mmCIF file of C-alpha atoms in Angstrom:
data_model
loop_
_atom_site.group_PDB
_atom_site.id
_atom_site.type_symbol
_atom_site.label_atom_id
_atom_site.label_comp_id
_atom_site.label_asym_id
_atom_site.label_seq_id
_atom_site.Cartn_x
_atom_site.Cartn_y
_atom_site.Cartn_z
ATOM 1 C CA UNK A 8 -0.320 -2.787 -18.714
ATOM 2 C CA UNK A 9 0.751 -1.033 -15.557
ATOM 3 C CA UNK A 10 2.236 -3.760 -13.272
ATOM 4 C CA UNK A 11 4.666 -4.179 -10.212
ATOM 5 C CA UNK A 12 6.400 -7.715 -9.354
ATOM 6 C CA UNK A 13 7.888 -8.907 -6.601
ATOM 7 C CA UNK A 14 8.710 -12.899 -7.287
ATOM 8 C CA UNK A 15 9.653 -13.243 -3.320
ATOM 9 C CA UNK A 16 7.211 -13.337 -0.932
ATOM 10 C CA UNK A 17 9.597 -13.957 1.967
ATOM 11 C CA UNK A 18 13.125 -13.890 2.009
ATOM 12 C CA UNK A 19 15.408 -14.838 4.953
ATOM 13 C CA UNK A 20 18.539 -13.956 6.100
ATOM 14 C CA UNK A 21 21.109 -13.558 9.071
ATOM 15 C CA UNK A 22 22.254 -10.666 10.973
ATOM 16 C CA UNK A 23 24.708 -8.992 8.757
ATOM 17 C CA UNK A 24 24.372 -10.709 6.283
ATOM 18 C CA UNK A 25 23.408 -8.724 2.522
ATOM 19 C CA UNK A 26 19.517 -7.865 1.697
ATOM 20 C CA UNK A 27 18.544 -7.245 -1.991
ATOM 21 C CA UNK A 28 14.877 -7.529 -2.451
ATOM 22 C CA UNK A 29 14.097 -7.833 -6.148
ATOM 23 C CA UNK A 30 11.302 -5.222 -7.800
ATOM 24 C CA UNK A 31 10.558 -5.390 -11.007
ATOM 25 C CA UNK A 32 8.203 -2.871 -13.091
ATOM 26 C CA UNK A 33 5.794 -2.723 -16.147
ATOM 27 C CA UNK A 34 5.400 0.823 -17.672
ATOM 28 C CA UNK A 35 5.335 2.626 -20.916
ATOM 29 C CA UNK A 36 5.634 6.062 -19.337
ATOM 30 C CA UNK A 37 8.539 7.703 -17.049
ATOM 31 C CA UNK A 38 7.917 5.551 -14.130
ATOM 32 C CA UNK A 39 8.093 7.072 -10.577
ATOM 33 C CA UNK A 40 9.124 3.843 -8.193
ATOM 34 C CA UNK A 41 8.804 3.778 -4.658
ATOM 35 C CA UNK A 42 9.634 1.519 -1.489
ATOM 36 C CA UNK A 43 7.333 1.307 1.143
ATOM 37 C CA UNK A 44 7.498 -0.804 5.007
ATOM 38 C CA UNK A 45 5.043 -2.143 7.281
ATOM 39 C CA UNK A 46 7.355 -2.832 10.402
ATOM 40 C CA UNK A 47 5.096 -5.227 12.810
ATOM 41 C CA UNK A 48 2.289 -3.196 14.538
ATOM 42 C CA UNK A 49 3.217 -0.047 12.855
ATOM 43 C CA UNK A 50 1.536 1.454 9.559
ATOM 44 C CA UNK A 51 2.649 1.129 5.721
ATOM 45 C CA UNK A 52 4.918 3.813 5.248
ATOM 46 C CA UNK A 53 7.185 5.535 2.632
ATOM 47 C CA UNK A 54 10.832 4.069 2.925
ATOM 48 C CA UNK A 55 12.365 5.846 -0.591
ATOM 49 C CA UNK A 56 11.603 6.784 -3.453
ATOM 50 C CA UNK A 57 14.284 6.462 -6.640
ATOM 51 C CA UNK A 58 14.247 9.977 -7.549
ATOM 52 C CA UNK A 59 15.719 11.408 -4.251
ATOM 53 C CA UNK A 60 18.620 8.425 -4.609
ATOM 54 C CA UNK A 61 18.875 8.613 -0.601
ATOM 55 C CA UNK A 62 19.706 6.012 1.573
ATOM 56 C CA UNK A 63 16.946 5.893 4.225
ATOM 57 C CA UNK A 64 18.351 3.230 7.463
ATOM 58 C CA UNK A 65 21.240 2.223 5.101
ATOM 59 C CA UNK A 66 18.973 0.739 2.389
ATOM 60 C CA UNK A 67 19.224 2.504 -1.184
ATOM 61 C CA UNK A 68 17.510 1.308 -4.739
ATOM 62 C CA UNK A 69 18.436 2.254 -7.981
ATOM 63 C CA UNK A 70 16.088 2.815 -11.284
ATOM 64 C CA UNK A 71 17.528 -0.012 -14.127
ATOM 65 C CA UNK A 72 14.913 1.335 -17.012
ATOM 66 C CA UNK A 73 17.222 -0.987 -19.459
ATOM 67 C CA UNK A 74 16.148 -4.111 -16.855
ATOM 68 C CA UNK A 75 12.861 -2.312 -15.700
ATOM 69 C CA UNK A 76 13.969 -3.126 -12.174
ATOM 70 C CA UNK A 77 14.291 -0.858 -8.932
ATOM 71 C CA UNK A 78 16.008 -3.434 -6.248
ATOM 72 C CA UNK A 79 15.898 -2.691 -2.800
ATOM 73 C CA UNK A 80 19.559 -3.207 -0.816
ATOM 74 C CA UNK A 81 21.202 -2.923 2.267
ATOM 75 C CA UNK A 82 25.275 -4.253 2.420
ATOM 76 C CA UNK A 83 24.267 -5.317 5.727
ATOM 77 C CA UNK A 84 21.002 -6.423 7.435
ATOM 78 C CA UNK A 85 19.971 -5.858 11.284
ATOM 79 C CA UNK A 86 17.345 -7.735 12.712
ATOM 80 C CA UNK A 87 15.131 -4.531 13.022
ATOM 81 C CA UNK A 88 15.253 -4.522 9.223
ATOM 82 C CA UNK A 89 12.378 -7.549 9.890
ATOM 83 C CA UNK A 90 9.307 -6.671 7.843
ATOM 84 C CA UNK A 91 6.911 -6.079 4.906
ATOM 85 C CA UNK A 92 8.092 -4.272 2.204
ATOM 86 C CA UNK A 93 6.233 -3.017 -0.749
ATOM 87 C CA UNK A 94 7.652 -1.578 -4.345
ATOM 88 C CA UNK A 95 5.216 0.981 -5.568
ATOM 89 C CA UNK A 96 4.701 2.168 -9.162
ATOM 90 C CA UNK A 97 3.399 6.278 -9.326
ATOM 91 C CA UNK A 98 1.072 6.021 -12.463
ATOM 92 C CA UNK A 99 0.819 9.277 -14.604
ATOM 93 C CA UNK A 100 2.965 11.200 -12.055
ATOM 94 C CA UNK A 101 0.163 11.604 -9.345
ATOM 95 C CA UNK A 102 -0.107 10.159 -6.081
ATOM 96 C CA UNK A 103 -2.009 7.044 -7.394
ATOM 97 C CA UNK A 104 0.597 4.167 -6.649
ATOM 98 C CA UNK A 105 0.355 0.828 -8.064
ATOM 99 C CA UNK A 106 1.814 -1.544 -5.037
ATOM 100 C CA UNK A 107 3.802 -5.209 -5.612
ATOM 101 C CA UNK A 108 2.687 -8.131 -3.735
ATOM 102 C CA UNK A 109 4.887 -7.511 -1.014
ATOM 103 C CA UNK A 110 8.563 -9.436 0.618
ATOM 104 C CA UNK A 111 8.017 -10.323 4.044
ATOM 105 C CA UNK A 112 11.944 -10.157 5.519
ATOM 106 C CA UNK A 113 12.797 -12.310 8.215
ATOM 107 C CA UNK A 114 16.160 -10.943 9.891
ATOM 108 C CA UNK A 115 17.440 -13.875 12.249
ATOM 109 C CA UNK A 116 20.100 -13.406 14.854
ATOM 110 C CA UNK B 23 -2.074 14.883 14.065
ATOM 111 C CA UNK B 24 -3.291 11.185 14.938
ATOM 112 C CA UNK B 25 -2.598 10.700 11.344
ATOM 113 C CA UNK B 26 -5.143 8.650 9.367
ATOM 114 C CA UNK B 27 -8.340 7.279 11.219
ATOM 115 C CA UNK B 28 -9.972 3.754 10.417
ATOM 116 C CA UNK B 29 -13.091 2.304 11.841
ATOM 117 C CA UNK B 30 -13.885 -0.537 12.617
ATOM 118 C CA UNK B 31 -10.290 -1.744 13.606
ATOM 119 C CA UNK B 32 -11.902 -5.556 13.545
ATOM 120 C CA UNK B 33 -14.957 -6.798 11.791
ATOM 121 C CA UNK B 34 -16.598 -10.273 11.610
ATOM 122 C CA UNK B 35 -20.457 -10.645 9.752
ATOM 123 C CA UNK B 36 -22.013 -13.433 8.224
ATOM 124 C CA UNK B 37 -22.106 -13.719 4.623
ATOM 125 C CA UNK B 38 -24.334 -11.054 3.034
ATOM 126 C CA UNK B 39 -24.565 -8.356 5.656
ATOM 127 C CA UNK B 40 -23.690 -5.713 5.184
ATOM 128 C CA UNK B 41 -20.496 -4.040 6.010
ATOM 129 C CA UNK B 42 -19.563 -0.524 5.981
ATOM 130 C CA UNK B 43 -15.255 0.861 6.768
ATOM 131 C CA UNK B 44 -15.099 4.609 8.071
ATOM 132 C CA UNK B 45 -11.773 6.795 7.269
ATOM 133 C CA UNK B 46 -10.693 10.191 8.080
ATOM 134 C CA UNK B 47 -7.899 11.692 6.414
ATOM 135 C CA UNK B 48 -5.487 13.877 7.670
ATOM 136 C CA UNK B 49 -6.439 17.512 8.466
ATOM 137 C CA UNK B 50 -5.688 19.217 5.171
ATOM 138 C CA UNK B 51 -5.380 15.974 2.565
ATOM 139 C CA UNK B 52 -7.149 16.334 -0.575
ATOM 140 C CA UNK B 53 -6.233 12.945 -1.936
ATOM 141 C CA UNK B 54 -8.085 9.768 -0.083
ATOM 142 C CA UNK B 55 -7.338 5.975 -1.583
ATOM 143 C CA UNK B 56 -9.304 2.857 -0.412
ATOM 144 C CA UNK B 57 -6.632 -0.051 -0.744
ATOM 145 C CA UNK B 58 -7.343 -4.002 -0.228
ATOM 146 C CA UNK B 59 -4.600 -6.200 1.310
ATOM 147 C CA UNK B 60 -4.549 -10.161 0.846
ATOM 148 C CA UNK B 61 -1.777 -12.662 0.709
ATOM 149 C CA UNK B 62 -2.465 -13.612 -2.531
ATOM 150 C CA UNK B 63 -2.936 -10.133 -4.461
ATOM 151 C CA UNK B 64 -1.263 -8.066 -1.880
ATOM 152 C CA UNK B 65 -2.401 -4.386 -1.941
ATOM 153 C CA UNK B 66 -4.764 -3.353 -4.713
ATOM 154 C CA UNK B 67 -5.771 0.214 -5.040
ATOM 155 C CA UNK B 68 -9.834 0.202 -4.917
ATOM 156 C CA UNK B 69 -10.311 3.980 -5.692
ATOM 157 C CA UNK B 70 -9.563 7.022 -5.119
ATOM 158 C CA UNK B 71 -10.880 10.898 -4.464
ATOM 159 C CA UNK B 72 -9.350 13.777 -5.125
ATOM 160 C CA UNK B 73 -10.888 16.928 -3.550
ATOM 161 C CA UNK B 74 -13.756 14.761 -2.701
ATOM 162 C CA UNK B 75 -14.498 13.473 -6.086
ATOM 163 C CA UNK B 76 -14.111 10.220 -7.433
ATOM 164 C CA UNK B 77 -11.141 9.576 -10.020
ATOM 165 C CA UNK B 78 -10.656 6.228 -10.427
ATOM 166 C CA UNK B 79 -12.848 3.746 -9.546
ATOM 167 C CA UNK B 80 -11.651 0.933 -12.060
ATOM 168 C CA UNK B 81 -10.081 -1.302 -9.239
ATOM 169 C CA UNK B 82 -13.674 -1.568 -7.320
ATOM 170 C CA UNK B 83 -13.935 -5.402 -7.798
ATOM 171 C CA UNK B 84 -17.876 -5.569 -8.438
ATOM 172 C CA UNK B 85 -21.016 -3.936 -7.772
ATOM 173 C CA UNK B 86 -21.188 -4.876 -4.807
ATOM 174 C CA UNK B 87 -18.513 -2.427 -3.460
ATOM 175 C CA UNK B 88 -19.354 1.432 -3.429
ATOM 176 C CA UNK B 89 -17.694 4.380 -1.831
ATOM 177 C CA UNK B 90 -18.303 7.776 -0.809
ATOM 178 C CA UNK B 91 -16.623 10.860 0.425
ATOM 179 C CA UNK B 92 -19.217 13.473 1.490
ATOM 180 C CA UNK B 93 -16.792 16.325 2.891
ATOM 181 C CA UNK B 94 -12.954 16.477 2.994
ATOM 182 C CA UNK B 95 -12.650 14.762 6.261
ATOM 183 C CA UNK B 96 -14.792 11.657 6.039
ATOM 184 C CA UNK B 97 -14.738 8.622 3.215
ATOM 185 C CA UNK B 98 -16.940 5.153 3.367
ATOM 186 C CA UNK B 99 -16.049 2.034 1.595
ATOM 187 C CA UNK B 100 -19.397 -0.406 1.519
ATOM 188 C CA UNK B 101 -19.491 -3.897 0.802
ATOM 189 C CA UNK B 102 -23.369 -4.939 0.387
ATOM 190 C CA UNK B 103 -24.113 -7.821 0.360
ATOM 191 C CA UNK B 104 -20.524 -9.222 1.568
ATOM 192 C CA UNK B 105 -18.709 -12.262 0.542
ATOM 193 C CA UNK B 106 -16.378 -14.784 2.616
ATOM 194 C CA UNK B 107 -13.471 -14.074 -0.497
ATOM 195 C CA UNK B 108 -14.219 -10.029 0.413
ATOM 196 C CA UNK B 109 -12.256 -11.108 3.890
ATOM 197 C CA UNK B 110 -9.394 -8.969 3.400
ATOM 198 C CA UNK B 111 -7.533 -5.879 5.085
ATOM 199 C CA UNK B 112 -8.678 -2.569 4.170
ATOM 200 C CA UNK B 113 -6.576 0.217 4.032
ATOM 201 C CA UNK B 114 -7.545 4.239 4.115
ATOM 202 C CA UNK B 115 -4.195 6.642 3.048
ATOM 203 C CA UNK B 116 -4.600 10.061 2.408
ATOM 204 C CA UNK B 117 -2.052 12.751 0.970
ATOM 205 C CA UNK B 118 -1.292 16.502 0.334
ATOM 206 C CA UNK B 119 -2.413 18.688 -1.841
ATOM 207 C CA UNK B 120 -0.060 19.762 -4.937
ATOM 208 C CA UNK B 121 2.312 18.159 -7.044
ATOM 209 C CA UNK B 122 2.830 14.410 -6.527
ATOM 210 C CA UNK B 123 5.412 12.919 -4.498
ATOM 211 C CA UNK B 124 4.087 9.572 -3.856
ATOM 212 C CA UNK B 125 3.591 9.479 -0.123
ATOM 213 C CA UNK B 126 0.716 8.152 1.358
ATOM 214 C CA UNK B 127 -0.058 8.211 4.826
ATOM 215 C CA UNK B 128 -1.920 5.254 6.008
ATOM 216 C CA UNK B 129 -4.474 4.228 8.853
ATOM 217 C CA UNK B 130 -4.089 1.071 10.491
ATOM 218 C CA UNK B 131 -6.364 -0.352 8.559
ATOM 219 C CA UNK B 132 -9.606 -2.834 8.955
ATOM 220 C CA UNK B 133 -9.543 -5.992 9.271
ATOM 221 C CA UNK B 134 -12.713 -8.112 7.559
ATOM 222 C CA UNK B 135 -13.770 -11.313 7.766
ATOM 223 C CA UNK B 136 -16.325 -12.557 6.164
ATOM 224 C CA UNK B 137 -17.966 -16.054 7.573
#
């Protein structure tokens, strides 16, 4: 079965301090993995996805297909970081994305 | 572009009205998606169009829920008769025609509740 996991629903840290939200995935085909962010008040939107291996507002993910895992991390957070984010699962290489439950991240000063 | 339209922004009815969500996708989209959001499930992909025509449906939860998309710029999701566990945000995205590269662009969404 096609599934996405996030096991944190909210995760807290300090200014500065390292982010890594987990994401893990359930597949049998090539998967196509995604991040996406609701900042607060603002729409879902597309963060990253793991095939462009960019670093989009210092956060970067990497595809582990031996761990089926694509962790989101930043070496250092800021407080605007604070938000929803989603990992997202592209099913059969279209547009139809199969989202996680979500990690709410609360950046403190 | 204002980007992807949602109506109603807010909506409160009594168990077993019935409730109908409005979305316009962007100008030139050919892809539309109806998503749910809870706390508990967090966003689960309802269905979705392509070029106006149903693809996948299988994430509708019951009979209960239908959808259309007459033309290429206007999609309804209906929930008749509604339930208080239907309370729930309701997202419209919409992306571009071609090969895949897992954007969505999404509306601001609906909020339900169901009393």
């Amino acid at each position: 079965a096609q599934r996405v996991t996030q096991p944190e629903k909210l995760l807290s840290v300090f200014k500065g301090a390292p982010v890594e939200l987990k994401c893990n995935y359930s597949y049998s085909g090539s998967p196509e993995l995604f991040w996406y962010v609701q900042y607060s008040r603002q729409r879902l939107q597309l963060l990253l996805r793991h095939i462009s291996r960019e670093s989009i507002k210092g956060f970067t993910a990497d595809l582990n297909k031996g761990e089926t895992s694509f962790h989101l991390k930043k070496p250092f957070a800021q407080e605007e970081d604070s938000a929803m984010y989603y990992c997202a699962l592209s099913i059969h290489n279209t547009d139809k994305l199969i989202f996680g439950t979500g990690t709410r991240l609360q950046v403190f000063p | 572009d204002a980007g992807v339209i949602q109506s109603p922004r807010h909506e409160v009815t009594e168990m077993g009205q019935e409730v109908t969500l409005r979305c316009k996708p962007i100008s030139g989209h050919n892809s539309l998606f109806w998503y749910r959001q809870t706390m508990m499930r967090g966003l689960e992909l309802l269905i979705y169009f392509n070029n106006n025509v149903p693809i996948d449906d299988s994430g509708m939860p019951e009979d209960r829920f239908s959808a259309k998309m007459p033309n290429a710029s206007f999609s309804t999701l209906k929930i008749q008769p509604s339930e208080p566990r239907d309370s729930a945000v309701y997202f419209c995205a919409s992306s571009f025609p071609g090969p895949p590269t897992g954007e969505l662009f999404f509306g601001e969404g609906s909020r339900l509740t169901v009393l």
